[in-house]
Backbone as JSON Lines, residues from 0, in Angstrom:
{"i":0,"aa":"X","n":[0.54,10.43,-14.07],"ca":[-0.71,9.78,-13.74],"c":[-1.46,10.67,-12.75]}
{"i":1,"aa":"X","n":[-2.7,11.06,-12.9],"ca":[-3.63,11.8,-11.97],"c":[-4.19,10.89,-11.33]}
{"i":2,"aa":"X","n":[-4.65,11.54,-10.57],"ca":[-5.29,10.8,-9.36],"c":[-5.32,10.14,-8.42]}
{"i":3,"aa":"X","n":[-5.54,9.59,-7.37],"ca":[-4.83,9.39,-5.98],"c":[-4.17,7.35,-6.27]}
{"i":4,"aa":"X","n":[-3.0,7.69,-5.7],"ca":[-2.45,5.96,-5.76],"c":[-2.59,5.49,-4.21]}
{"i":5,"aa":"X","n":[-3.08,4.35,-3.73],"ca":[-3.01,3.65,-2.73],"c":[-1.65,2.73,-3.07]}
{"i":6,"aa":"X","n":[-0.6,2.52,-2.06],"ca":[0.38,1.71,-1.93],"c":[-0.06,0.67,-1.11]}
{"i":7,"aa":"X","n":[0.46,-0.97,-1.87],"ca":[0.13,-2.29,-1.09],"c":[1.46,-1.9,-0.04]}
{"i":8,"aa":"X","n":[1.39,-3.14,0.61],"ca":[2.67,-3.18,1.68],"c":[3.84,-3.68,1.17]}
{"i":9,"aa":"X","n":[4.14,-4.38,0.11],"ca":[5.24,-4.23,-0.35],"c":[5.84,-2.91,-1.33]}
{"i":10,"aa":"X","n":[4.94,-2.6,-1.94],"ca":[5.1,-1.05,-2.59],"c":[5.71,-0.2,-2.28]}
{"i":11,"aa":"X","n":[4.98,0.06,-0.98],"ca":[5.18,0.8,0.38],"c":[6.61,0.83,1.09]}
{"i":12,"aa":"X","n":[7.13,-0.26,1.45],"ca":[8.44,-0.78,2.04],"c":[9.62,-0.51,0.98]}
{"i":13,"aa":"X","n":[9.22,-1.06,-0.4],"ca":[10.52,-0.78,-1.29],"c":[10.53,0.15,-1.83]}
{"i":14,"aa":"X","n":[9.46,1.01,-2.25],"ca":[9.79,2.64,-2.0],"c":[10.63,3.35,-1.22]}
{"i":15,"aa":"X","n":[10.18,3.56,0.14],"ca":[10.66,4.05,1.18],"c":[12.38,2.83,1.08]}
{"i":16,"aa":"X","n":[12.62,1.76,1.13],"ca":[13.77,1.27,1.72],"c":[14.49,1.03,0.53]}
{"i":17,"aa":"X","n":[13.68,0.71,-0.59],"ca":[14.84,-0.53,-1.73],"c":[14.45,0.04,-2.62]}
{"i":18,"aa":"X","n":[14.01,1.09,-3.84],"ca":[13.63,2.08,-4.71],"c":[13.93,1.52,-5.93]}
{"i":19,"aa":"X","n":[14.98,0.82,-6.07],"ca":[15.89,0.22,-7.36],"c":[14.91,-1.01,-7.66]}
{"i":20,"aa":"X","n":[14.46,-1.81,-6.47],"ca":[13.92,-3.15,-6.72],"c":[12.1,-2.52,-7.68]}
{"i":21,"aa":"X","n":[12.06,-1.49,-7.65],"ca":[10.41,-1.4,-8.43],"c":[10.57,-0.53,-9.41]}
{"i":22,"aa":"X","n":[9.51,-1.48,-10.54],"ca":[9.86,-1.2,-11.74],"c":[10.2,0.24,-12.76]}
{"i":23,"aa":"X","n":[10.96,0.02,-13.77],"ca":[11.66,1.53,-13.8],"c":[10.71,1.87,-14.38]}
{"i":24,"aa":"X","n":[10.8,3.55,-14.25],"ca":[9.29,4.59,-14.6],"c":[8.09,4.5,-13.31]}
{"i":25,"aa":"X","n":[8.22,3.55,-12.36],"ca":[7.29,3.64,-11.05],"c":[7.92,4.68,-10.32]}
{"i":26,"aa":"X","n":[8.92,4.66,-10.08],"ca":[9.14,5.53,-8.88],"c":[8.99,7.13,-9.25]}
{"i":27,"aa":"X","n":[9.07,7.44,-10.58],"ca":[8.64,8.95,-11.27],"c":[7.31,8.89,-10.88]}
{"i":28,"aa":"X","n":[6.72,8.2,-10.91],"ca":[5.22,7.97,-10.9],"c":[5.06,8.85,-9.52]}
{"i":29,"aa":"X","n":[5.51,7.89,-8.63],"ca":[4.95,7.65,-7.38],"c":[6.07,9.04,-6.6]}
{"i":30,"aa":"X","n":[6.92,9.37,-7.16],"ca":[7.22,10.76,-6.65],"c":[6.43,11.7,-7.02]}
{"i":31,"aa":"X","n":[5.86,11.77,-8.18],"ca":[5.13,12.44,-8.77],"c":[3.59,12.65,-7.94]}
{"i":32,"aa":"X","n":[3.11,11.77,-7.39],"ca":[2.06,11.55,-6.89],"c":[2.02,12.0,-5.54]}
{"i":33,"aa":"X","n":[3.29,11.75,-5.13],"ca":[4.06,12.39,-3.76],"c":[4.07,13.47,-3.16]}
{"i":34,"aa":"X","n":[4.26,13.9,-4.32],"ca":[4.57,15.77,-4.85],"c":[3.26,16.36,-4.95]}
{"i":35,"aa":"X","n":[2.31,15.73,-4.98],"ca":[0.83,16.22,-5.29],"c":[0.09,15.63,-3.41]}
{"i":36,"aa":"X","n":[0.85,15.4,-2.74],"ca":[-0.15,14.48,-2.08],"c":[-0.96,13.99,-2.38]}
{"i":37,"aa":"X","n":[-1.28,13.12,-2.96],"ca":[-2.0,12.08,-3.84],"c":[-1.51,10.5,-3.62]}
{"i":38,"aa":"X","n":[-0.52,10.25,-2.69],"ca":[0.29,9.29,-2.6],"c":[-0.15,8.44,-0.96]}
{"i":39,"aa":"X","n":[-0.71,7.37,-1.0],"ca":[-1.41,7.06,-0.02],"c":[-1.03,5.57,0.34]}
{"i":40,"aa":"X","n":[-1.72,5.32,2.06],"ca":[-1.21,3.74,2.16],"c":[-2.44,3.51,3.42]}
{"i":41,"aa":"X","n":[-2.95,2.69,3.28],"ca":[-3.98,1.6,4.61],"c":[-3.27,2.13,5.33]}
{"i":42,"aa":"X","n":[-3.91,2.51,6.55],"ca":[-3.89,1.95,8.56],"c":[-3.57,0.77,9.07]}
{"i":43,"aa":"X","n":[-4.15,0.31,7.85],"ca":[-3.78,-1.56,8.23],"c":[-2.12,-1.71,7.94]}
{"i":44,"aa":"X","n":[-1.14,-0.88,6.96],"ca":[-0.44,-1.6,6.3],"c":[0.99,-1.44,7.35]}
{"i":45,"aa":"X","n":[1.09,-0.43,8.29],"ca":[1.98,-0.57,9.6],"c":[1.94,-1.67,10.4]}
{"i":46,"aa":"X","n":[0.74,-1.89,10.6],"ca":[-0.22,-3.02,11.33],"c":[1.1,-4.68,10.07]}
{"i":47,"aa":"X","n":[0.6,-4.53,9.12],"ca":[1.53,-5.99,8.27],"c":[2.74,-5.68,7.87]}
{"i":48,"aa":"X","n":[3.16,-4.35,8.42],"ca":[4.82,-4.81,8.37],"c":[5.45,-4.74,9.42]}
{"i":49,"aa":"X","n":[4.74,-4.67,11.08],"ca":[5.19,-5.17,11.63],"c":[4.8,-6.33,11.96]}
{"i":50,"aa":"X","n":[3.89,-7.2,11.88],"ca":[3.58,-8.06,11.7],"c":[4.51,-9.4,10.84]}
{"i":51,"aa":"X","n":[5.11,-8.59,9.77],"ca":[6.02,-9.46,8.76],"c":[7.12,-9.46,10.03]}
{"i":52,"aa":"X","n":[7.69,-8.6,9.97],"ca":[8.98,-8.19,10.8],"c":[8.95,-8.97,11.93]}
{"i":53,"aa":"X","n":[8.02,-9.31,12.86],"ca":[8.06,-10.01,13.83],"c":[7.81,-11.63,13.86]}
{"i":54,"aa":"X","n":[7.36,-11.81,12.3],"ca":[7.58,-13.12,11.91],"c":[9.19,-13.58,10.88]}
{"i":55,"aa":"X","n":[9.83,-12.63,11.41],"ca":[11.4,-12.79,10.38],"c":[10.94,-12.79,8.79]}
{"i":56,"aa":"X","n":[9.6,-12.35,8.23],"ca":[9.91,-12.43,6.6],"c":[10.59,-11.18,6.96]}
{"i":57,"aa":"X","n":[10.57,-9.94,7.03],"ca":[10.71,-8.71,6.38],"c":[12.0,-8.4,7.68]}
{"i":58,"aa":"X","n":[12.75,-7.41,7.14],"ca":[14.3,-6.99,7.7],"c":[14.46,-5.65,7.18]}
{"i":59,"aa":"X","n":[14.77,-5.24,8.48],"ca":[15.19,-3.55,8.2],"c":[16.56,-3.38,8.71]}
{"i":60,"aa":"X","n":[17.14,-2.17,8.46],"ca":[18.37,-1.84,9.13],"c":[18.15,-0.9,10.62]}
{"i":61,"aa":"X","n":[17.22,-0.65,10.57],"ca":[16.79,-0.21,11.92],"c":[15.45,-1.04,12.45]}
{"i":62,"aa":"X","n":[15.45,-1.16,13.85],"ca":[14.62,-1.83,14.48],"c":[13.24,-1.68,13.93]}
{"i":63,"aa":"X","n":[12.27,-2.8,13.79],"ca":[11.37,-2.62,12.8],"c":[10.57,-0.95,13.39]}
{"i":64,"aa":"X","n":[9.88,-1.21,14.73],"ca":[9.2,0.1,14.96],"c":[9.49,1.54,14.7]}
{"i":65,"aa":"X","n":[11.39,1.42,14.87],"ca":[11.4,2.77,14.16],"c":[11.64,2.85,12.97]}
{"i":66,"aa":"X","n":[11.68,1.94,12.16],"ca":[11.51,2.06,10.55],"c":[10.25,2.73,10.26]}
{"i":67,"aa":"X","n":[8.93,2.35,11.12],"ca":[7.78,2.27,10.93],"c":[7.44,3.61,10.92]}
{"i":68,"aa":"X","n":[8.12,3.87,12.23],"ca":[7.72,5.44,12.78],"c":[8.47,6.22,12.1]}
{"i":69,"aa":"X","n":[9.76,6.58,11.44],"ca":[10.4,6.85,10.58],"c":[9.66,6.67,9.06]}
{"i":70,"aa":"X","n":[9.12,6.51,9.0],"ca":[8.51,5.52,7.16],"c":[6.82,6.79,7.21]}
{"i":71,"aa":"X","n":[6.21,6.32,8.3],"ca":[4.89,7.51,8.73],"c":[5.29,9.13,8.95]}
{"i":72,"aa":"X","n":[6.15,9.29,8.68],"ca":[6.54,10.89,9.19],"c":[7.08,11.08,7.59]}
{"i":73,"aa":"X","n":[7.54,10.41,6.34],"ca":[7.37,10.6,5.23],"c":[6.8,11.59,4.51]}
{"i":74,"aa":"X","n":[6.62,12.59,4.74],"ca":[5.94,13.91,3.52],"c":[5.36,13.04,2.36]}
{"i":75,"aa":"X","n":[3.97,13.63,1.87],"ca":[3.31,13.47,0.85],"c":[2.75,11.88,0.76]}
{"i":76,"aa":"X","n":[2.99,11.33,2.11],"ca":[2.23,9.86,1.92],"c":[1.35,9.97,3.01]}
{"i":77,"aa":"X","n":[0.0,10.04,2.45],"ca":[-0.87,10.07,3.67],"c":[-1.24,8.38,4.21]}
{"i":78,"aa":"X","n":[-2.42,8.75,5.33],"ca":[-2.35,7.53,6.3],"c":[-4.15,7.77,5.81]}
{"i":79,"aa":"X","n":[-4.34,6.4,5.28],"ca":[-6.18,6.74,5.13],"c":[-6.34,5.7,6.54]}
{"i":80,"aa":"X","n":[-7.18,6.48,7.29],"ca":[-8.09,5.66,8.64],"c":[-8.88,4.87,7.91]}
{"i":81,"aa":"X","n":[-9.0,3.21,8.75],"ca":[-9.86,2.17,8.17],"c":[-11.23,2.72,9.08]}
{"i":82,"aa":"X","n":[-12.3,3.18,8.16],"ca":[-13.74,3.22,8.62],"c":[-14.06,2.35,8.64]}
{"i":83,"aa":"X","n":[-15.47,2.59,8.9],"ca":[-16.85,1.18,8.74],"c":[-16.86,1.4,7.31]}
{"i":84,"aa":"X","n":[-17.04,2.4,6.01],"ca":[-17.4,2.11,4.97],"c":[-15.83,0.83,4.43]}
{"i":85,"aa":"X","n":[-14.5,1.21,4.51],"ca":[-13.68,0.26,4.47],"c":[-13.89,-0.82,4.92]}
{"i":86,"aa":"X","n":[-14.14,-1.0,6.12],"ca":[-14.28,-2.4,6.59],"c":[-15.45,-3.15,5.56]}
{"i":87,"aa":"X","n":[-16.83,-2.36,5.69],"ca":[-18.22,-3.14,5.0],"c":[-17.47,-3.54,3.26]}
{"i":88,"aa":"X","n":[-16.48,-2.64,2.81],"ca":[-16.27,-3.04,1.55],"c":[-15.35,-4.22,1.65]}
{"i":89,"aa":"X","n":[-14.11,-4.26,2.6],"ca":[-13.45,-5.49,2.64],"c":[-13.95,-6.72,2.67]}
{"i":90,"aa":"X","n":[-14.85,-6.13,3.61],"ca":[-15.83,-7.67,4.28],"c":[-16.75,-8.42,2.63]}
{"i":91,"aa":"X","n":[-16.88,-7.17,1.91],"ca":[-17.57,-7.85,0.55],"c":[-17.03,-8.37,-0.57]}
{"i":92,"aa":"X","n":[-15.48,-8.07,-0.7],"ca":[-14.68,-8.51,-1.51],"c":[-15.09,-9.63,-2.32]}
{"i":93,"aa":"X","n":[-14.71,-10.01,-3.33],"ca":[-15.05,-11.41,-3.82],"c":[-13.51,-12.07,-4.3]}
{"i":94,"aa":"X","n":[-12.68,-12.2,-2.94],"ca":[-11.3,-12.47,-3.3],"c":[-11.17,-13.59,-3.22]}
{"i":95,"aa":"X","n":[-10.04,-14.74,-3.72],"ca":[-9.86,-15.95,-3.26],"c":[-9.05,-15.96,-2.18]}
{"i":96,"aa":"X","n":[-8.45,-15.46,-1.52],"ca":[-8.14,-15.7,-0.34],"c":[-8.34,-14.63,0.51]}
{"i":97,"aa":"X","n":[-8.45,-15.02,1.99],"ca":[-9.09,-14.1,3.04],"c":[-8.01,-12.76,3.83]}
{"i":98,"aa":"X","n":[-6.78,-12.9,2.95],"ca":[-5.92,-11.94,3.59],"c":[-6.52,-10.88,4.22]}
{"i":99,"aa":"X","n":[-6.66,-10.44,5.35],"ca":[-7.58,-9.23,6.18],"c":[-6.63,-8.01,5.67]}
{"i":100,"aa":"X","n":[-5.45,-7.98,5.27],"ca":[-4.58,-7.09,4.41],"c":[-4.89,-6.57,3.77]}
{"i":101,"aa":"X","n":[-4.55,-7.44,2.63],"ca":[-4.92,-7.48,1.4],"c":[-6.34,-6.88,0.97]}
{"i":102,"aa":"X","n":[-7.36,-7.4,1.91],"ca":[-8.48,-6.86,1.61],"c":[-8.64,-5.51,2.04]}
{"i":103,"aa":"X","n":[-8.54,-4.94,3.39],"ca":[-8.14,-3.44,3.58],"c":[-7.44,-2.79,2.69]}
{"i":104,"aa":"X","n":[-6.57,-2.98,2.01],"ca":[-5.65,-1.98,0.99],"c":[-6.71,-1.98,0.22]}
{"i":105,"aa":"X","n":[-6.91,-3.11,-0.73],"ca":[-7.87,-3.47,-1.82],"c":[-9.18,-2.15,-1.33]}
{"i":106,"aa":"X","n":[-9.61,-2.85,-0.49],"ca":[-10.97,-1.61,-0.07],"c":[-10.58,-0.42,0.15]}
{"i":107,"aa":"X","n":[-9.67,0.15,0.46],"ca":[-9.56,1.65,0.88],"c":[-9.1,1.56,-0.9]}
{"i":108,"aa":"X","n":[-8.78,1.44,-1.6],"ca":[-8.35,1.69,-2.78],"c":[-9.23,2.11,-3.7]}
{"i":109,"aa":"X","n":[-10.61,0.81,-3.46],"ca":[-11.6,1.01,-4.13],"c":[-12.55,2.34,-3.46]}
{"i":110,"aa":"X","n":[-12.86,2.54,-2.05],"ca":[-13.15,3.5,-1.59],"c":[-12.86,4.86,-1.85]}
{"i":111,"aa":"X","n":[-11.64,5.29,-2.26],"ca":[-10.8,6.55,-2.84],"c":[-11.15,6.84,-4.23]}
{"i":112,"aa":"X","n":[-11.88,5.68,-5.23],"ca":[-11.46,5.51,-6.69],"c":[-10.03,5.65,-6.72]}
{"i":113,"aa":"X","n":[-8.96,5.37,-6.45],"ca":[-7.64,5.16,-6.74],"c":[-6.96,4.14,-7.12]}
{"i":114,"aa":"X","n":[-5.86,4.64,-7.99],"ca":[-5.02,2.98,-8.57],"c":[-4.48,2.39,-7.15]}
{"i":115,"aa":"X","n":[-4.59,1.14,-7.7],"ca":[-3.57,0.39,-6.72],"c":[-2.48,0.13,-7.42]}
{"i":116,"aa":"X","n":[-1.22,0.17,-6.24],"ca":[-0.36,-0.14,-6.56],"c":[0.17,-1.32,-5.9]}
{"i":117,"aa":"X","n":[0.53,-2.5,-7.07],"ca":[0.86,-3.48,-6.09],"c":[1.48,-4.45,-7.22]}
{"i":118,"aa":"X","n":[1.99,-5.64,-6.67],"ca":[3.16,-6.68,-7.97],"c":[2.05,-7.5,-7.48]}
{"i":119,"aa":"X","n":[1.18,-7.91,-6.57],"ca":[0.29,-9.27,-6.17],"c":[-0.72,-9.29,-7.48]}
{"i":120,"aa":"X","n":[-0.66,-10.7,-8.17],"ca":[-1.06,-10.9,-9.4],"c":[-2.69,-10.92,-8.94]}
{"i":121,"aa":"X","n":[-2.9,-11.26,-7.83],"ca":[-4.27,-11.26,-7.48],"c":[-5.19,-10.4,-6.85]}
{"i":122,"aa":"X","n":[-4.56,-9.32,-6.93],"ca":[-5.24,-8.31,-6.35],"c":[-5.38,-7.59,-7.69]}
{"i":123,"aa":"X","n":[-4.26,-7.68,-8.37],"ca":[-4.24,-6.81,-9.95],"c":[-5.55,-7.6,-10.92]}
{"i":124,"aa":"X","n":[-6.05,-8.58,-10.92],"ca":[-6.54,-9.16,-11.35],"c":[-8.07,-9.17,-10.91]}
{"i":125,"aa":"X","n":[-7.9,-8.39,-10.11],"ca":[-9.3,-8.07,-9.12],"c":[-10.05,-6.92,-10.27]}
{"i":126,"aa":"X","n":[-11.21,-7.57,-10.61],"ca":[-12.13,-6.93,-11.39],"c":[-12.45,-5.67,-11.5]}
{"i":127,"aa":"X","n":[-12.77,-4.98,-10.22],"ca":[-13.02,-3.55,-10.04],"c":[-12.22,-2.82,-9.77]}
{"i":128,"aa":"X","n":[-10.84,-3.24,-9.52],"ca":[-9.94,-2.39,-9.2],"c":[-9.18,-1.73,-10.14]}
{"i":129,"aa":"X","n":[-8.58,-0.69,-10.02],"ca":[-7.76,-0.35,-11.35],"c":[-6.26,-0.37,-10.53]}
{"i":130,"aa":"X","n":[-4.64,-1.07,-11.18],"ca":[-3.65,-1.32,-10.54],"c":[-2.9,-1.01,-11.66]}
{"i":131,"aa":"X","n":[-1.89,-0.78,-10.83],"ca":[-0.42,-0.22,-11.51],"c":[0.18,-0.68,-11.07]}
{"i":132,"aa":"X","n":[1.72,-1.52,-11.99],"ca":[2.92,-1.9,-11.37],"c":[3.85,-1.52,-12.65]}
{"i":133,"aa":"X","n":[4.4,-2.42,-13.3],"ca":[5.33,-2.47,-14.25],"c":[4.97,-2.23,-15.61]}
Protein backbone atom coordinates (compact mmCIF):
# COMPACT_ATOMS: atom_id res chain seq x y z
CA UNK A 1 0.00 0.00 0.00
CA UNK A 2 1.47 3.57 -0.90
CA UNK A 3 0.98 6.28 0.82
CA UNK A 4 1.08 7.61 4.26
CA UNK A 5 -1.09 5.45 7.10
CA UNK A 6 -2.24 7.36 10.24
CA UNK A 7 -2.57 4.79 13.27
CA UNK A 8 -5.87 5.12 15.67
CA UNK A 9 -4.87 4.42 19.34
CA UNK A 10 -5.68 1.08 19.43
CA UNK A 11 -3.73 0.25 16.17
CA UNK A 12 -1.02 1.96 17.61
CA UNK A 13 -0.79 0.00 21.06
CA UNK A 14 -1.30 -3.55 19.46
CA UNK A 15 1.23 -3.03 16.98
CA UNK A 16 3.86 -1.91 19.14
CA UNK A 17 2.60 -4.46 22.23
CA UNK A 18 0.15 -7.38 20.93
CA UNK A 19 1.00 -7.76 16.89
CA UNK A 20 -0.85 -11.25 16.75
CA UNK A 21 -4.22 -9.54 17.94
CA UNK A 22 -4.41 -7.38 14.25
CA UNK A 23 -5.57 -8.69 11.39
CA UNK A 24 -3.33 -11.08 9.34
CA UNK A 25 -1.68 -9.27 6.23
CA UNK A 26 -1.89 -5.76 8.50
CA UNK A 27 1.12 -5.97 10.09
CA UNK A 28 3.12 -6.55 6.44
CA UNK A 29 1.31 -3.58 5.66
CA UNK A 30 2.18 -1.47 8.37
CA UNK A 31 5.90 -2.71 8.49
CA UNK A 32 5.95 -1.96 5.15
CA UNK A 33 4.86 1.54 5.62
CA UNK A 34 7.35 1.64 8.51
CA UNK A 35 10.09 0.91 6.32
CA UNK A 36 9.14 3.84 4.11
CA UNK A 37 8.44 6.25 6.94
CA UNK A 38 5.11 6.64 5.90
CA UNK A 39 3.83 5.16 9.17
CA UNK A 40 2.23 7.79 11.43
CA UNK A 41 0.15 8.51 14.73
CA UNK A 42 -1.75 11.97 16.37
CA UNK A 43 -0.01 14.07 19.25
CA UNK A 44 -3.19 13.50 20.70
CA UNK A 45 -2.84 9.66 20.73
CA UNK A 46 0.01 9.51 23.84
CA UNK A 47 -2.24 12.08 25.34
CA UNK A 48 -5.37 8.70 25.17
CA UNK A 49 -3.25 6.11 26.16
CA UNK A 50 -2.29 7.54 28.98
CA UNK A 51 -5.32 8.67 29.67
CA UNK A 52 -6.81 4.92 29.17
CA UNK A 53 -4.03 3.66 31.45
CA UNK A 54 -4.85 5.91 34.21
CA UNK A 55 -8.43 5.01 33.99
CA UNK A 56 -7.45 1.02 34.37
CA UNK A 57 -8.95 0.24 30.65
CA UNK A 58 -5.50 -0.23 29.11
CA UNK A 59 -2.37 -2.37 30.90
CA UNK A 60 1.11 -2.55 30.07
CA UNK A 61 3.96 -4.56 31.40
CA UNK A 62 5.88 -1.58 32.06
CA UNK A 63 4.67 1.48 33.79
CA UNK A 64 2.34 3.21 31.43
CA UNK A 65 4.80 6.43 30.84
CA UNK A 66 7.57 4.39 29.96
CA UNK A 67 5.70 2.28 27.59
CA UNK A 68 4.83 5.62 26.12
CA UNK A 69 8.25 6.95 26.01
CA UNK A 70 9.56 3.63 24.87
CA UNK A 71 6.59 3.25 22.04
CA UNK A 72 7.73 7.30 20.69
CA UNK A 73 11.40 6.45 20.20
CA UNK A 74 10.00 3.59 17.68
CA UNK A 75 11.86 4.14 14.19
CA UNK A 76 9.69 4.86 11.19
CA UNK A 77 6.54 6.03 13.22
CA UNK A 78 6.36 9.59 13.06
CA UNK A 79 4.59 12.04 15.60
CA UNK A 80 2.26 14.54 13.37
CA UNK A 81 1.94 17.94 15.70
CA UNK A 82 -1.87 18.87 16.19
CA UNK A 83 -2.02 22.45 14.31
CA UNK A 84 -4.77 24.94 13.97
CA UNK A 85 -5.45 23.43 10.41
CA UNK A 86 -6.08 19.90 12.55
CA UNK A 87 -7.85 21.32 15.15
CA UNK A 88 -10.33 23.68 12.53
CA UNK A 89 -10.83 20.19 10.72
CA UNK A 90 -11.70 18.22 13.96
CA UNK A 91 -13.80 20.91 15.17
CA UNK A 92 -15.83 20.33 11.63
CA UNK A 93 -16.22 16.74 11.66
CA UNK A 94 -19.70 15.55 11.09
CA UNK A 95 -19.25 12.60 13.66
CA UNK A 96 -21.84 11.13 15.96
CA UNK A 97 -20.03 11.29 18.84
CA UNK A 98 -17.73 14.05 20.25
CA UNK A 99 -14.63 11.88 21.07
CA UNK A 100 -11.87 14.91 21.03
CA UNK A 101 -9.65 11.63 20.02
CA UNK A 102 -11.16 10.25 17.75
CA UNK A 103 -11.68 13.39 16.04
CA UNK A 104 -7.87 14.47 16.09
CA UNK A 105 -6.71 11.10 14.54
CA UNK A 106 -9.72 11.31 12.10
CA UNK A 107 -8.46 15.01 11.18
CA UNK A 108 -4.80 14.62 11.01
CA UNK A 109 -5.68 11.63 8.74
CA UNK A 110 -7.79 13.56 6.58
CA UNK A 111 -5.20 16.44 6.66
CA UNK A 112 -2.21 14.07 5.32
CA UNK A 113 -4.69 12.44 2.58
CA UNK A 114 -3.80 9.20 4.41
CA UNK A 115 -5.53 5.82 5.20
CA UNK A 116 -6.69 5.39 8.47
CA UNK A 117 -6.07 2.75 10.28
CA UNK A 118 -8.45 1.69 12.75
CA UNK A 119 -11.20 -1.52 13.84
CA UNK A 120 -13.76 1.64 15.15
CA UNK A 121 -16.76 0.87 12.84
CA UNK A 122 -17.43 4.57 13.04
CA UNK A 123 -14.74 6.24 12.09
CA UNK A 124 -14.37 3.58 9.09
CA UNK A 125 -17.67 4.55 8.09
CA UNK A 126 -16.81 8.16 8.06
CA UNK A 127 -17.51 9.39 4.53
CA UNK A 128 -14.34 11.15 3.58
CA UNK A 129 -12.04 9.13 5.05
CA UNK A 130 -10.31 6.32 3.42
CA UNK A 131 -9.57 3.24 6.32
CA UNK A 132 -7.91 0.11 6.52
CA UNK A 133 -8.27 -2.75 8.90
CA UNK A 134 -9.02 -6.38 8.05
Amino acid sequence: MKGPLVLDTHAWVWYLASPKVLPKGLVRILDEARAREALHISAITPWEVAVLAQKGRIAFSLEPRRWLEEALRVRGIGVVPLDAGIALEAAHLDLPHPDPADRFILATALRLGAVLVTKDERLRRYAKARSLWG
